[in-house]
Short mmCIF file of C-alpha atoms in Angstrom, two decimals:
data_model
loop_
_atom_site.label_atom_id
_atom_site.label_comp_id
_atom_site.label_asym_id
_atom_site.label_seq_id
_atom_site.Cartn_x
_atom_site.Cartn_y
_atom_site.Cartn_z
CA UNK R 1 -13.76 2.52 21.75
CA UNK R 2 -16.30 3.92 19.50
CA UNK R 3 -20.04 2.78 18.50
CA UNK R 4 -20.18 0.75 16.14
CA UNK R 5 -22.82 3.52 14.63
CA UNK R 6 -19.36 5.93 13.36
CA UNK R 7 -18.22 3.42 11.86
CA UNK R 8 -21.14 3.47 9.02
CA UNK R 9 -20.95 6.76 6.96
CA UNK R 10 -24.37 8.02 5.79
CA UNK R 11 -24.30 9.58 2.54
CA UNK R 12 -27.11 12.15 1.61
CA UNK R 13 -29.29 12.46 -1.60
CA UNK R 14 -27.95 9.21 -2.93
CA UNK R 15 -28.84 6.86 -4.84
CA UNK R 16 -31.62 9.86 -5.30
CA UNK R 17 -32.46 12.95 -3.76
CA UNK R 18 -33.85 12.50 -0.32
CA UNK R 19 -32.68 9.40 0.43
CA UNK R 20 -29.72 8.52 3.47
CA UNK R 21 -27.24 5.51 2.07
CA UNK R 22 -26.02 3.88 4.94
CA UNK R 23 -22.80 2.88 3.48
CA UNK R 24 -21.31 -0.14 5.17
CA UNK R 25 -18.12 -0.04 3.27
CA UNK R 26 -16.98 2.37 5.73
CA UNK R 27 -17.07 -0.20 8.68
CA UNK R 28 -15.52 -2.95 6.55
CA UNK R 29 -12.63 -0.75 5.68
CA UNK R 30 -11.79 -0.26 9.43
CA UNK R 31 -10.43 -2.85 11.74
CA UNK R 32 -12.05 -2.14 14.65
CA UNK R 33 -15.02 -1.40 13.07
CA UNK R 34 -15.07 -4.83 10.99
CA UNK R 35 -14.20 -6.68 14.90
CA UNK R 36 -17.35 -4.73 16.58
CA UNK R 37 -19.56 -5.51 13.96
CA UNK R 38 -18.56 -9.02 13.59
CA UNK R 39 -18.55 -9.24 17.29
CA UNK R 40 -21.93 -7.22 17.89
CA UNK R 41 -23.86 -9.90 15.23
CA UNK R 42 -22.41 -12.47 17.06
CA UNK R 43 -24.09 -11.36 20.10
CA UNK R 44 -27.55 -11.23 18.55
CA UNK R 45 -26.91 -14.52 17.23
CA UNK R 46 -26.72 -15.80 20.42
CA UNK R 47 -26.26 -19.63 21.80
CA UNK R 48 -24.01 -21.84 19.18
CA UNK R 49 -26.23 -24.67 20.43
CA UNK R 50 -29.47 -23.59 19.29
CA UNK R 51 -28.82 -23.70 15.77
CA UNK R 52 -26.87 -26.22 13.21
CA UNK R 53 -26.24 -23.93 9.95
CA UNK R 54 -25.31 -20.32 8.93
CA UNK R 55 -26.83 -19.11 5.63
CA UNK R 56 -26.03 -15.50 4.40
CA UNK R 57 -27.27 -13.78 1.24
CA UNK R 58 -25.03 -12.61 -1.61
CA UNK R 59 -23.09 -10.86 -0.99
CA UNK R 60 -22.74 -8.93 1.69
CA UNK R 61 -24.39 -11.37 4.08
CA UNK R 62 -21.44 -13.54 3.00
CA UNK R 63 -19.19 -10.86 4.41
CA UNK R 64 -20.94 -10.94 8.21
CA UNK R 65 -22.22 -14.41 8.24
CA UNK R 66 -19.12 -15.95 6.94
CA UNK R 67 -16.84 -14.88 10.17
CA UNK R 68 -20.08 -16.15 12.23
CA UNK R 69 -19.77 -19.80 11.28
CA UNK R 70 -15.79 -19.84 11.39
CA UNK R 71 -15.74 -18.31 15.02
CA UNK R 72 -18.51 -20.91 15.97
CA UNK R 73 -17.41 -23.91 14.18
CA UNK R 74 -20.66 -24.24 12.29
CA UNK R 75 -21.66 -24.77 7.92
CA UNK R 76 -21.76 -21.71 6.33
CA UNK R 77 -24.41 -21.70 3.34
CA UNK R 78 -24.78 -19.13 0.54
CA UNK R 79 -27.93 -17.91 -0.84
CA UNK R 80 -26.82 -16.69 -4.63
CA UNK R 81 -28.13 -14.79 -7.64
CA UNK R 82 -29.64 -17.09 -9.81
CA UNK R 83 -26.76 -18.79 -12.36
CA UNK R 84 -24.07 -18.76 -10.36
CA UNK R 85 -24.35 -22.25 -8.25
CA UNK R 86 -23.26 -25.03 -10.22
CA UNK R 87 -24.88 -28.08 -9.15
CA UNK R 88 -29.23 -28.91 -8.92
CA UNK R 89 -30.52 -25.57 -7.05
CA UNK R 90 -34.09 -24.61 -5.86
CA UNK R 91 -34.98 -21.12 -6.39
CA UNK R 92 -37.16 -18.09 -5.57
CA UNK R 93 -38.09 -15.33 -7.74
CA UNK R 94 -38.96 -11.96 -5.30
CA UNK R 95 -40.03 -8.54 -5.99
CA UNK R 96 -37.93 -5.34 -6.30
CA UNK R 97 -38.64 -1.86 -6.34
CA UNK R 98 -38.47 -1.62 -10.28
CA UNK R 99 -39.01 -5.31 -11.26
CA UNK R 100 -37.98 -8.59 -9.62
CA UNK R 101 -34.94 -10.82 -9.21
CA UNK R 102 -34.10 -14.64 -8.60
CA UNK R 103 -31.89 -16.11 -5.88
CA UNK R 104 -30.97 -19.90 -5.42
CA UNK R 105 -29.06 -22.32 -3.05
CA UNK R 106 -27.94 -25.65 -3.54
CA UNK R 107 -30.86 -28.10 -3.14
CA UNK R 108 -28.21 -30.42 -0.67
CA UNK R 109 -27.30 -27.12 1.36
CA UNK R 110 -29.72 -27.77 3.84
CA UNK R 111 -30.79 -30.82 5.75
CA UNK R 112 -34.32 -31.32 6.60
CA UNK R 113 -34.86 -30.47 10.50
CA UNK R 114 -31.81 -28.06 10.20
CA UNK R 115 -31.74 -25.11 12.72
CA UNK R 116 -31.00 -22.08 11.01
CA UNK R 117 -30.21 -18.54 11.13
CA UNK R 118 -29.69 -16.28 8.41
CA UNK R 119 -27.38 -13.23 8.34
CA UNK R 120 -27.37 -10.30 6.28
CA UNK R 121 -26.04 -6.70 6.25
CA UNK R 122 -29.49 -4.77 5.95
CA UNK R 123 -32.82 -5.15 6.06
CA UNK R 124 -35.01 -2.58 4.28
CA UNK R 125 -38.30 -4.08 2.73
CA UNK R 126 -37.15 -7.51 3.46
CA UNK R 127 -37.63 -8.92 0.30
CA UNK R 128 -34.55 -10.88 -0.27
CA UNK R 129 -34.44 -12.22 3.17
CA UNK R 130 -38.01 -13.31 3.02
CA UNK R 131 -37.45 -15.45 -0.41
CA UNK R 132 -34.00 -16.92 1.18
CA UNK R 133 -35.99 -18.07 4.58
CA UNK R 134 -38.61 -19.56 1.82
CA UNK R 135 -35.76 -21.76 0.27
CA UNK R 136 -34.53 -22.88 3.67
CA UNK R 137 -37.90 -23.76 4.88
CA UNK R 138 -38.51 -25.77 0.74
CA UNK R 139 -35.57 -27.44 2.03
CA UNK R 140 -36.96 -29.00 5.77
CA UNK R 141 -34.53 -26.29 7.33
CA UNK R 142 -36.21 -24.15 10.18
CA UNK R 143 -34.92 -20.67 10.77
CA UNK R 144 -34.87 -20.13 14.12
CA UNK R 145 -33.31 -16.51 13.53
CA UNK R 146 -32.65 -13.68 11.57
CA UNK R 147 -29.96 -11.17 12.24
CA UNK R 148 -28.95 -8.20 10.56
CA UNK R 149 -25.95 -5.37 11.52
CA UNK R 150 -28.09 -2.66 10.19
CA UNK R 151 -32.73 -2.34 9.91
CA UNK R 152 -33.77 0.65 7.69
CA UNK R 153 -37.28 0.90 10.25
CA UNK R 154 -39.16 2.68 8.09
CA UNK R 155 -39.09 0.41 5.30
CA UNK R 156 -40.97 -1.98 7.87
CA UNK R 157 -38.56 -4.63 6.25
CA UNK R 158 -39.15 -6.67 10.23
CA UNK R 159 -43.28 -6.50 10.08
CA UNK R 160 -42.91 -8.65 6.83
CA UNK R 161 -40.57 -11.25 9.14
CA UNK R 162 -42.86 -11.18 11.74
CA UNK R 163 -43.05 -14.67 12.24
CA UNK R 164 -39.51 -14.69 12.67
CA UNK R 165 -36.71 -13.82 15.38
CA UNK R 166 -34.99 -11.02 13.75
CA UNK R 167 -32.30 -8.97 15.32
CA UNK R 168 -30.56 -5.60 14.12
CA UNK R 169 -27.25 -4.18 15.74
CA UNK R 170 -28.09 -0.98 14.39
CA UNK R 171 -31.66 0.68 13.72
CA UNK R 172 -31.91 3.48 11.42
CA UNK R 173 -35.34 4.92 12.15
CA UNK R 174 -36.05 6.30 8.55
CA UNK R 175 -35.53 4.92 5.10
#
């Protein structure tokens, strides 16, 4: 069987010159690589017992975390852009590159004392993930983990979650 590393193409000089996209459409569009990954995260994740809830981030952290909570008969809870929940949210506003953006949750998603982790597909800078583990804790919930299929290292996207458990299946060592 192959790593679950071929299964993510890298594509050069996009979206700019010198950059490497780690393209994770690649592993989605192959069964086995969709069952590795799914099964790899899983093992970061680690024992069902130790948490209550799944949250993932729009949208590809829907994509991973989704399959998580099914397979271990837990909530599943998504962190959206801002507008698109339709009943009372809470919100976070976080910085991007070029600007800054707004994600929300529903403000019932999460039970105070709630054990949490959080899945997502990448972490570079860590931004999003950082303003999602802020709405969990607004909420009472405590995020006992963090686990991604893919860390861009040199983005040092993990020193701003230091506080936090946070896993990666794969590490890219560059940005």
């Amino acid at each position: 069987m192959k790593k679950l590393e071929e299964y993510v193409r890298s594509i050069p000089d996009f979206p700019e010159p010198g950059i490497i996209f780690r393209d994770v459409t690649s592993v989605l569009q192959d069964a086995d690589g969709l069952h590795l990954a799914i099964d790899e995260i899983m093992k970061k994740v680690g024992d069902e017992d130790s948490f209550d809830v799944v949250v993932g981030t729009e949208s590809r952290g829907f994509i991973f975390g989704m399959p998580v909570a099914y397979n271990l008969h837990k909530p599943f809870v998504m962190v959206r852009k801002k507008g698109k929940l339709p009943r009372e949210t809470v919100s976070r506003e976080y910085d991007l590159e070029y600007g800054t953006a707004s994600i929300e949750m529903h403000k019932d998603s999460i039970k105070p004392g709630q054990r949490v982790v959080v899945i997502d597909d990448l972490i570079a800078t860590g931004g999003t993930v950082e303003a999602a583990i802020k709405l969990i804790e607004e909420l009472g919930g405590v995020v006992v983990k963090v686990v991604f299929l893919m860390e861009l290292a040199g983005l040092k996207g993990r020193e701003r979650l230091k506080d936090y458990d946070v896993e990666s299946v794969i590490q890219y060592p560059g940005n």
